[in-house]
PDB file of C-alpha atoms in Angstrom:
ATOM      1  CA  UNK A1085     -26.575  34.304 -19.632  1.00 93.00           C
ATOM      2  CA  UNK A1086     -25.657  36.775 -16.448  1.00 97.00           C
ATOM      3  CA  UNK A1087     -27.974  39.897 -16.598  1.00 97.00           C
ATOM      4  CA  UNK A1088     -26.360  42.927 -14.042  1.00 98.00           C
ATOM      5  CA  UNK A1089     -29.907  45.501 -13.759  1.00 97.00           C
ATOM      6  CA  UNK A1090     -28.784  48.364 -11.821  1.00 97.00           C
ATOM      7  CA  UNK A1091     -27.051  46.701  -9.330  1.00 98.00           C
ATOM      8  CA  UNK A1092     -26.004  48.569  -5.973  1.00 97.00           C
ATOM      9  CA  UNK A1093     -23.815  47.240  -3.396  1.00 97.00           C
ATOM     10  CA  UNK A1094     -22.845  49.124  -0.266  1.00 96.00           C
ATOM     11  CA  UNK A1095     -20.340  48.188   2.785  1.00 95.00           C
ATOM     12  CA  UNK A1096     -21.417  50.620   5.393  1.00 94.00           C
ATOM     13  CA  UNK A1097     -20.929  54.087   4.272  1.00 94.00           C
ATOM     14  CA  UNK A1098     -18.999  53.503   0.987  1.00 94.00           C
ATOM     15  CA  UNK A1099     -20.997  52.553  -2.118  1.00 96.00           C
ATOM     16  CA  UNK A1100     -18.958  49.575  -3.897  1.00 97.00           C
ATOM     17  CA  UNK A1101     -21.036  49.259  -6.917  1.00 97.00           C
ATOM     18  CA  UNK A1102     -22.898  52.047  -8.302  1.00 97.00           C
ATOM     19  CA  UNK A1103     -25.926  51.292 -10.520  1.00 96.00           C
ATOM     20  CA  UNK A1104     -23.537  49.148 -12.593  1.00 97.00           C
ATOM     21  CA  UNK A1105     -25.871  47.228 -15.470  1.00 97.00           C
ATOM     22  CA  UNK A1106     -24.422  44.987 -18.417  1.00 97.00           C
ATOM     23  CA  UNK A1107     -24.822  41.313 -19.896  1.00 97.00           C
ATOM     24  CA  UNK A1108     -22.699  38.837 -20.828  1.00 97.00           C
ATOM     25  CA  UNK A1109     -23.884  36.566 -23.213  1.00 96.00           C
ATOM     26  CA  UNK A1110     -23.861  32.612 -23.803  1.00 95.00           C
ATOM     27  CA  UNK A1111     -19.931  31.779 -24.657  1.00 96.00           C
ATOM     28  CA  UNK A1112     -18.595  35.388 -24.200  1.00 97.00           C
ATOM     29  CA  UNK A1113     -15.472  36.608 -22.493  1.00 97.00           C
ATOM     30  CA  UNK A1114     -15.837  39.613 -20.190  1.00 97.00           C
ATOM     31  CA  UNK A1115     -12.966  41.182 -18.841  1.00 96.00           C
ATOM     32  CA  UNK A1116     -13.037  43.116 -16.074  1.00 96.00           C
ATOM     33  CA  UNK A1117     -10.434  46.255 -15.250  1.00 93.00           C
ATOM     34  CA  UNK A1118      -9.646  49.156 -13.281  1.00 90.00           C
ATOM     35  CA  UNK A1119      -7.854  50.114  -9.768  1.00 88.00           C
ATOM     36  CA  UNK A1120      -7.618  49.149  -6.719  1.00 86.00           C
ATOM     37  CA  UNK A1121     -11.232  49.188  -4.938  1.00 89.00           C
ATOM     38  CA  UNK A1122     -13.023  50.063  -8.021  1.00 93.00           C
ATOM     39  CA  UNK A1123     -15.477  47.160  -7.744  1.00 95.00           C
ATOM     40  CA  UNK A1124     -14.726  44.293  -9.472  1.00 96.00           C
ATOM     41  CA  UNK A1125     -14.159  41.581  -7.696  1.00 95.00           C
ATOM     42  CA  UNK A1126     -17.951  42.687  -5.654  1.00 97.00           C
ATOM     43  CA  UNK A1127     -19.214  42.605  -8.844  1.00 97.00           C
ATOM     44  CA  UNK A1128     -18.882  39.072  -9.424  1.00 97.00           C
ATOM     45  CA  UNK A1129     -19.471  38.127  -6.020  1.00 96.00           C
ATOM     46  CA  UNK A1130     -22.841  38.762  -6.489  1.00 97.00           C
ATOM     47  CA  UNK A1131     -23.277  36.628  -9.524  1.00 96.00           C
ATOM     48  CA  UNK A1132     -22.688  33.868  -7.082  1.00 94.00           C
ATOM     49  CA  UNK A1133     -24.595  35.503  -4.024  1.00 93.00           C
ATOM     50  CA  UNK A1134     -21.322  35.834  -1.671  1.00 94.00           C
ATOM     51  CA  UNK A1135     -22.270  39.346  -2.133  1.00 95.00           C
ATOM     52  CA  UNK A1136     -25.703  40.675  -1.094  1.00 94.00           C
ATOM     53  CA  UNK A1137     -26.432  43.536  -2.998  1.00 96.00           C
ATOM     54  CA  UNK A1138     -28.784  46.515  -1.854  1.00 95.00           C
ATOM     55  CA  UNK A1139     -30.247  47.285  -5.086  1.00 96.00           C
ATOM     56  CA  UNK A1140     -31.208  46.044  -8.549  1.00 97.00           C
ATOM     57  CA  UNK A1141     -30.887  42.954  -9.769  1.00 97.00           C
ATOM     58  CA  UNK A1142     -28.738  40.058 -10.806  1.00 97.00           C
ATOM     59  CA  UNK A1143     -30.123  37.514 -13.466  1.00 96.00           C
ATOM     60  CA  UNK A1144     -28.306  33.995 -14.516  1.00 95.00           C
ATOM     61  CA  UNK A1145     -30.806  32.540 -17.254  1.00 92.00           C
ATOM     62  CA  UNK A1146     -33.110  35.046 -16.351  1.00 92.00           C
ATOM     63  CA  UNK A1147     -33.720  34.179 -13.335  1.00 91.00           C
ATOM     64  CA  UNK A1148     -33.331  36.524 -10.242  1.00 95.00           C
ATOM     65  CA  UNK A1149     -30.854  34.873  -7.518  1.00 94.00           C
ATOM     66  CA  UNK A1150     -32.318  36.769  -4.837  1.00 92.00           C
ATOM     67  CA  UNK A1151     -35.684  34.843  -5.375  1.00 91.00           C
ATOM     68  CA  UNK A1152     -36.415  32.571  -2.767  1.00 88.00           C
ATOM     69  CA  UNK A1153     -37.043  30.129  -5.004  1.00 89.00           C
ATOM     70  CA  UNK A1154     -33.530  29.545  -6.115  1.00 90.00           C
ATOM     71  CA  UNK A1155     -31.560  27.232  -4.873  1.00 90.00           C
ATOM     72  CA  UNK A1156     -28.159  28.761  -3.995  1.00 88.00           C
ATOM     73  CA  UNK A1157     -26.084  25.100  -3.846  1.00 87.00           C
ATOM     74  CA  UNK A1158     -27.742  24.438  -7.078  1.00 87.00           C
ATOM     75  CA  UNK A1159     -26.595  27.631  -8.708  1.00 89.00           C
ATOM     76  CA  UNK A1160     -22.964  27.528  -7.504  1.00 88.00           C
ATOM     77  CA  UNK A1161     -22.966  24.091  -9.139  1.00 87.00           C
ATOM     78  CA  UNK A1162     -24.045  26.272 -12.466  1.00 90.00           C
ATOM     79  CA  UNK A1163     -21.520  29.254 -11.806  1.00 94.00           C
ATOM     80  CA  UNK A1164     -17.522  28.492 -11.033  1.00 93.00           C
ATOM     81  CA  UNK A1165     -15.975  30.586  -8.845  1.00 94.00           C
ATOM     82  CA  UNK A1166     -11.889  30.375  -8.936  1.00 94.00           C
ATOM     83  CA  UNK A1167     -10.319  32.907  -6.372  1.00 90.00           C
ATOM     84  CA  UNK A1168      -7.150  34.588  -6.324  1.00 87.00           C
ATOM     85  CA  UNK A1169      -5.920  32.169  -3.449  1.00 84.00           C
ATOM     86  CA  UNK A1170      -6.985  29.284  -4.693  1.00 84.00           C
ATOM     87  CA  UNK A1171      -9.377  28.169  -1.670  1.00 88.00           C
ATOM     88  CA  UNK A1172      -7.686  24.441  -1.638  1.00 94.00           C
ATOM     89  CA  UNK A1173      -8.250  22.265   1.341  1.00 95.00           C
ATOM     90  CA  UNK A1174      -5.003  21.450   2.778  1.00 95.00           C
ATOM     91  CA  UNK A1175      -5.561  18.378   4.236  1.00 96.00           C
ATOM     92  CA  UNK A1176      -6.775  17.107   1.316  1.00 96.00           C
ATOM     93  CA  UNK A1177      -4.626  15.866  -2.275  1.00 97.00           C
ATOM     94  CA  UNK A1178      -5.231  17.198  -5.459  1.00 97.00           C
ATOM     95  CA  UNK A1179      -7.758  14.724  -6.757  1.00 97.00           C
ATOM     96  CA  UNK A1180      -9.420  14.669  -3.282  1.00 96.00           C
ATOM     97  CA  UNK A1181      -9.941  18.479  -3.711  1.00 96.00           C
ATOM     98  CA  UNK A1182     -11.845  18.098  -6.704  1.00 96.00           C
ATOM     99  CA  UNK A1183     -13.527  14.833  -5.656  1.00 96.00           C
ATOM    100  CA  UNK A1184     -14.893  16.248  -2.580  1.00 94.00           C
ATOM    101  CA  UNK A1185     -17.698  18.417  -4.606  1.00 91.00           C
ATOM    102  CA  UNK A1186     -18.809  15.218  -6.805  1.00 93.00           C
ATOM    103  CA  UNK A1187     -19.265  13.176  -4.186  1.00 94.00           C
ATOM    104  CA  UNK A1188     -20.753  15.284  -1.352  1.00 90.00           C
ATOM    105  CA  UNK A1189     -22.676  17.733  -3.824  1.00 86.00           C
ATOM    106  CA  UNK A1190     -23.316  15.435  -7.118  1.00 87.00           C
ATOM    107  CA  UNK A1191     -23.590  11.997  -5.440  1.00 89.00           C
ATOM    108  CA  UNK A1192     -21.033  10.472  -7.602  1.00 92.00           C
ATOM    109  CA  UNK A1193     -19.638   7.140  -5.684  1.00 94.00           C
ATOM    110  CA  UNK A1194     -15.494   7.560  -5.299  1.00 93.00           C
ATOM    111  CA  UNK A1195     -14.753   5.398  -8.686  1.00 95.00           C
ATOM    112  CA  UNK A1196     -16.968   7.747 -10.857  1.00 96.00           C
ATOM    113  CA  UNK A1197     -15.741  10.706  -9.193  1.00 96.00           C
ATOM    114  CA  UNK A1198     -11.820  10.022  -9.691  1.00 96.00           C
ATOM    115  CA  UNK A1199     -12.387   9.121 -13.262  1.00 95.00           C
ATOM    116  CA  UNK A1200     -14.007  12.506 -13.689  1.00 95.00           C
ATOM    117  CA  UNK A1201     -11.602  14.549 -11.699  1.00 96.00           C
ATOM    118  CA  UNK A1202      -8.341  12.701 -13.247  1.00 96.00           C
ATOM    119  CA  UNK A1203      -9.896  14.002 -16.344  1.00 96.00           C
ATOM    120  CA  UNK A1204      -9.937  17.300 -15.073  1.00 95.00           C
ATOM    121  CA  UNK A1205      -6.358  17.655 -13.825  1.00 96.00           C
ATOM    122  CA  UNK A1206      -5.300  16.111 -17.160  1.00 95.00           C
ATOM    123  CA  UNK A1207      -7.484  18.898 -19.006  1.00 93.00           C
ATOM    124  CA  UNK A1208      -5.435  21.362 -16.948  1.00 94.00           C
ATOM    125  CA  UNK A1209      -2.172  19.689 -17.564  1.00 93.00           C
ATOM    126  CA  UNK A1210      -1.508  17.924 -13.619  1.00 94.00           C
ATOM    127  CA  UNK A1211      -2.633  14.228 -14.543  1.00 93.00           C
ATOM    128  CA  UNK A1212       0.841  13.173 -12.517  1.00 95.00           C
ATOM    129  CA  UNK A1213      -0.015  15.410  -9.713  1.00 95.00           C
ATOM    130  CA  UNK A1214      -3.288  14.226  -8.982  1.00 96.00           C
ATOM    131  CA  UNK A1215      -1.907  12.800  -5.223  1.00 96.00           C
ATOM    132  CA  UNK A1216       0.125  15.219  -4.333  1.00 96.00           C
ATOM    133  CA  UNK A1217      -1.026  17.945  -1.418  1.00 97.00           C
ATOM    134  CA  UNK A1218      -1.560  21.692  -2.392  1.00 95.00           C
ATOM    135  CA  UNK A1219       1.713  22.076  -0.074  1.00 94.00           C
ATOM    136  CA  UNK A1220       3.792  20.031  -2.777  1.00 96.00           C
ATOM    137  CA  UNK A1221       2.468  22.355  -5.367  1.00 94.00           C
ATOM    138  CA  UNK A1222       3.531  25.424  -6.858  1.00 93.00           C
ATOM    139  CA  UNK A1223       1.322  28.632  -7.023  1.00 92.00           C
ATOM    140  CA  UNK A1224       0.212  28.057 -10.337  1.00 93.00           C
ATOM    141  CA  UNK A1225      -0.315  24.213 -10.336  1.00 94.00           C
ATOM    142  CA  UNK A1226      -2.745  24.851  -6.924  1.00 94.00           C
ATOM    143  CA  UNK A1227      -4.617  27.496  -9.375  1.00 94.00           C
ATOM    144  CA  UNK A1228      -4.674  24.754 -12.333  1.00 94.00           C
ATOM    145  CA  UNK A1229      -6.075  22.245  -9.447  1.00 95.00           C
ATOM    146  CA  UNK A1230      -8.533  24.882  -8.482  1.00 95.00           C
ATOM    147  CA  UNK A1231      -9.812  25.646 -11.960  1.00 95.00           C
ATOM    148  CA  UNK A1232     -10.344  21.737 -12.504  1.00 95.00           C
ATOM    149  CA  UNK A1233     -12.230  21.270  -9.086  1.00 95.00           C
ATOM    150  CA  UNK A1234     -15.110  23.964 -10.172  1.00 94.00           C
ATOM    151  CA  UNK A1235     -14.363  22.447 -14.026  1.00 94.00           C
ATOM    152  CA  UNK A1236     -15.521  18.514 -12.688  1.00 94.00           C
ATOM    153  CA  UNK A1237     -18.808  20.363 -11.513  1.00 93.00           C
ATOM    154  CA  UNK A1238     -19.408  21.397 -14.986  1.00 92.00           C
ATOM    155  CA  UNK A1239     -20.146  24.810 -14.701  1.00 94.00           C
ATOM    156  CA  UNK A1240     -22.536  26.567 -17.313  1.00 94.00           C
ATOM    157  CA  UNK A1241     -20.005  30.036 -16.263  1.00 96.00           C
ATOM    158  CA  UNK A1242     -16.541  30.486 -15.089  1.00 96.00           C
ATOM    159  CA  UNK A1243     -16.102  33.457 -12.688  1.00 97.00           C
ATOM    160  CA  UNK A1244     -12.225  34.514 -12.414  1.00 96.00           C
ATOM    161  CA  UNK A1245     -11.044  36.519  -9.810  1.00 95.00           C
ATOM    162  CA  UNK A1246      -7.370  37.737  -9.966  1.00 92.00           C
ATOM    163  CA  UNK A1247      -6.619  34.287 -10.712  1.00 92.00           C
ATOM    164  CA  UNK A1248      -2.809  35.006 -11.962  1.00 90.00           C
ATOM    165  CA  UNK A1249      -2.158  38.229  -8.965  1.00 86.00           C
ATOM    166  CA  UNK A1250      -0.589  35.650  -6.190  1.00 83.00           C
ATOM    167  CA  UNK A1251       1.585  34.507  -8.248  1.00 86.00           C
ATOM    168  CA  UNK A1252       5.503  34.394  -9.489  1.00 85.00           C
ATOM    169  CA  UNK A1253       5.795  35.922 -13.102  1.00 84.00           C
ATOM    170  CA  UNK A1254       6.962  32.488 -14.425  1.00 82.00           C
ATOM    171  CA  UNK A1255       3.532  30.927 -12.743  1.00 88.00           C
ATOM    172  CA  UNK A1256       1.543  33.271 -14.494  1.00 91.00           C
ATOM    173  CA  UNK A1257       1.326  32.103 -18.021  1.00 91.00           C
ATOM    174  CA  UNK A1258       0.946  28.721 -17.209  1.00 91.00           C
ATOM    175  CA  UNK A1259      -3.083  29.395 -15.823  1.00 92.00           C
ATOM    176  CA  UNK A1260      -3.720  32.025 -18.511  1.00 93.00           C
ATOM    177  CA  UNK A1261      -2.893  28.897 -21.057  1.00 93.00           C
ATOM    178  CA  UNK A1262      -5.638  27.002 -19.083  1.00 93.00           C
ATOM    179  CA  UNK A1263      -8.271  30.170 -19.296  1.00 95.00           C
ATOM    180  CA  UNK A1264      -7.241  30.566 -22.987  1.00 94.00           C
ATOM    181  CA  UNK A1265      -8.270  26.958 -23.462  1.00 94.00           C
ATOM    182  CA  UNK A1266     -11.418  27.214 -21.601  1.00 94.00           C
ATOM    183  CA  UNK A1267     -12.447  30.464 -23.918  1.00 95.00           C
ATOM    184  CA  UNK A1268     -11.216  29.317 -27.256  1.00 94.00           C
ATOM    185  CA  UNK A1269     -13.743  25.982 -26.216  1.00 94.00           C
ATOM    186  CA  UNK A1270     -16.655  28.292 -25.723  1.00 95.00           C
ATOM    187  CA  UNK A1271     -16.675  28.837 -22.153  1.00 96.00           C
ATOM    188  CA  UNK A1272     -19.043  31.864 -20.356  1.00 97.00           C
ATOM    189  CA  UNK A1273     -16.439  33.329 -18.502  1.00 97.00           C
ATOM    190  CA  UNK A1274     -16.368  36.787 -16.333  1.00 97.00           C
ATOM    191  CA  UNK A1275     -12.430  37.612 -15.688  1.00 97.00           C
ATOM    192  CA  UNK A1276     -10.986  40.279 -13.329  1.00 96.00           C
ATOM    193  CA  UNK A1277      -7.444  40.494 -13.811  1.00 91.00           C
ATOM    194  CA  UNK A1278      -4.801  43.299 -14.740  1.00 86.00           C
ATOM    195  CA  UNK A1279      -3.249  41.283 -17.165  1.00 88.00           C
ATOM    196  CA  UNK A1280      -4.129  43.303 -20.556  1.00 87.00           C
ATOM    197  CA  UNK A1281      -2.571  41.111 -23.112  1.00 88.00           C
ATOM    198  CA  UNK A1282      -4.507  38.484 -22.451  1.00 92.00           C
ATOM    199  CA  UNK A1283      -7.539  41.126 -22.007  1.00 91.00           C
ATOM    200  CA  UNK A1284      -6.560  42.180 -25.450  1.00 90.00           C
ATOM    201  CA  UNK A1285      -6.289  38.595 -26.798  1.00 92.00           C
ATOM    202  CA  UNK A1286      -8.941  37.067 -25.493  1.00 94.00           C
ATOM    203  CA  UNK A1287     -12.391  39.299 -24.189  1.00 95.00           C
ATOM    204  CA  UNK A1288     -15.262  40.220 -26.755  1.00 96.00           C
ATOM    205  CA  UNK A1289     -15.903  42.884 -24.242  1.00 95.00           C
ATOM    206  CA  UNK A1290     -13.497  45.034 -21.337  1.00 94.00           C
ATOM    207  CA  UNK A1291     -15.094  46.718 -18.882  1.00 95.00           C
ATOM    208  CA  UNK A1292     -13.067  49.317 -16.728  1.00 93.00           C
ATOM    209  CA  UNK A1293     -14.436  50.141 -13.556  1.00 94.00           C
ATOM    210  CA  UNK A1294     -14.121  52.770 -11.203  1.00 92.00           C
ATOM    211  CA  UNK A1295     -15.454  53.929  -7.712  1.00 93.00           C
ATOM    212  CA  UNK A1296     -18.267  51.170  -8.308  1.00 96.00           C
ATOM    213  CA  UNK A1297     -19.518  52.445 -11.972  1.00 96.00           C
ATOM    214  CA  UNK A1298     -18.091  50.984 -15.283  1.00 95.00           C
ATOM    215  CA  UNK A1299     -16.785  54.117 -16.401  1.00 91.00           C
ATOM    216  CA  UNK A1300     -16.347  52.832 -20.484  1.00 91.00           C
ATOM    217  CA  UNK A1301     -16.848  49.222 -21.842  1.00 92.00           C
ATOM    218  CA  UNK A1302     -15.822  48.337 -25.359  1.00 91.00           C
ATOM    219  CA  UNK A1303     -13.939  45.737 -27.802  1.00 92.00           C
ATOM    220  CA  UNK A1304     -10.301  45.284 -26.126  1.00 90.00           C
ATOM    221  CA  UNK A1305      -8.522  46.994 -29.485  1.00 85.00           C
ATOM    222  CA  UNK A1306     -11.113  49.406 -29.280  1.00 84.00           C
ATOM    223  CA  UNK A1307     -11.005  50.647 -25.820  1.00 83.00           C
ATOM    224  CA  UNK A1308      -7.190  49.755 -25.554  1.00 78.00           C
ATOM    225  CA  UNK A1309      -6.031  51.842 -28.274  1.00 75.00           C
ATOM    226  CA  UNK A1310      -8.570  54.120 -28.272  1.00 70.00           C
ATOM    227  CA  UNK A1311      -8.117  58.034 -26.802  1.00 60.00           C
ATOM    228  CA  UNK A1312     -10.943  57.328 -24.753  1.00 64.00           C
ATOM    229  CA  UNK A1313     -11.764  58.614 -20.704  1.00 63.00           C
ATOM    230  CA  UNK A1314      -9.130  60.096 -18.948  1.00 70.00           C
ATOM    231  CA  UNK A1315      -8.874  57.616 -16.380  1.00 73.00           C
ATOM    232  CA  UNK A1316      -9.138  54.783 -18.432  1.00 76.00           C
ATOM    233  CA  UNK A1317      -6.286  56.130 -20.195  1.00 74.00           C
ATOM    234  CA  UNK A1318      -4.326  56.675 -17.087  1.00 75.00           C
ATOM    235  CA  UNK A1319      -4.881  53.070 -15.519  1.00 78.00           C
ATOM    236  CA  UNK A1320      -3.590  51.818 -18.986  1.00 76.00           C
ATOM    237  CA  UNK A1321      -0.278  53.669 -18.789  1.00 73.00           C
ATOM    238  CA  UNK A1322      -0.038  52.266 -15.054  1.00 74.00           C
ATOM    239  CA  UNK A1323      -0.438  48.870 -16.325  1.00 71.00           C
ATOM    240  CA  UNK A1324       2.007  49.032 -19.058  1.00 63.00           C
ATOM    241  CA  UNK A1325       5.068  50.133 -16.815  1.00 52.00           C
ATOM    242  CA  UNK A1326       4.508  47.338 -14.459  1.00 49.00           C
ATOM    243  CA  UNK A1327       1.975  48.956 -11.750  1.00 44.00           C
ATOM    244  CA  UNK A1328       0.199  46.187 -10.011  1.00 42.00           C
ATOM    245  CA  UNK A1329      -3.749  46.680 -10.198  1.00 39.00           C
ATOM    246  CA  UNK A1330      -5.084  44.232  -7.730  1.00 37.00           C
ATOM    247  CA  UNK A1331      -8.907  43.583  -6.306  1.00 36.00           C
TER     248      UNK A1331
END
């Protein structure tokens, strides 16, 4: 499904991704770890092309997104993108957040496109909050309103990106329940996130990245219990007594 071929990715002087190659398959979970500035959200900026890269290639279907030929509105259509703070319009309600998309994008009329995104917010649990304002939201309902809005476009692949990091402890189980869901139903999905028991729980695959490079990749019980790089080992104790492992 996503193809990474070598992939380099510099911001000025410092090298963010360092001939990182992998693939994530049709209906598999990748999760992606590791510390501060190691990488990984870059890395799946590029899937999406908010990232140039410098070198190598990215593939969705086989198909190189640097080609001129693709269509870059088209593809974001294909590939969901939820960020870590949740990119909601303001001005605009719950349901008009994920309405906007169908009807500018898809060319749904306004009926068609509230059925569909009332669907949505009920899939996510916030049928009764479909008119209220991000503002009259908590943290995790805005991310449950943001997963639904790239959800109504009917993505092909979910991209995560520290999806649970902004928010209050309580907040945070409430969207992994969603991503759970959306993984246990089949869904492509590329995670970054520090939160390992739900790495452990629900990835085929972990990759833990570092200085640009994924350093070791392997089965979550595997690579979590294993006595395996030095680092990787090190970033797991961090983890388990509460460090915070953010971008």
């Amino acid at each position: 499904m996503i193809r990474f071929e070598n992939v380099d990715k510099w911001f000025g002087t410092m090298q963010a991704l360092a001939g990182v190659s992998g693939e994530v398959g049709r209906g598999e979970v990748k999760v992606l770890v590791g510390p501060s500035g190691s990488g990984k959200s870059t890395l799946i900026r590029t899937v999406t092309r908010l990232e140039a890269i410098q070198g190598g290639r990215v593939l969705v279907d086989d198909i190189d997104i640097a080609s001129r030929k693709v269509d870059i509105n088209r593809l974001r259509q294909r590939v969901g993108f939820v960020f870590q703070a949740y990119n909601l319009f303001p001005h605009l309600s719950a349901i008009g957040n994920i309405t906007l998309g169908l009807t500018k994008l898809r060319g749904m009329g306004k009926a068609e496109a509230r059925e569909r995104g009332l669907a949505e917010l009920a899939r996510v649990g916030l049928a009764e909050k479909a008119d209220e304002m991000p503002g009259q939201l908590s943290g995790g309902q805005r991310q449950r309103v943001a997963i639904a809005r790239s959800l109504a476009m009917d993505p092909q692949v979910m991209l995560f990106d520290e999806p649970t990091s902004a928010l209050d402890p309580e907040m945070v189980g409430e969207v992994l329940v969603v991503m759970k869901q959306l993984a246990a139903a089949g869904m492509t999905m590329i995670c970054v996130t520090h939160e390992m028991g739900f790495a452990r729980e629900v990835a085929d695959e972990i990759w833990f990245m570092e200085r640009g490079a994924v350093l070791e990749r392997g089965k979550p019980t595997d690579l979590i219990d294993s006595l395996g790089h030095p680092r990787l080992q090190g970033f797991l104790r961090t983890v388990s007594h509460g460090g915070d492992i953010h971008r």
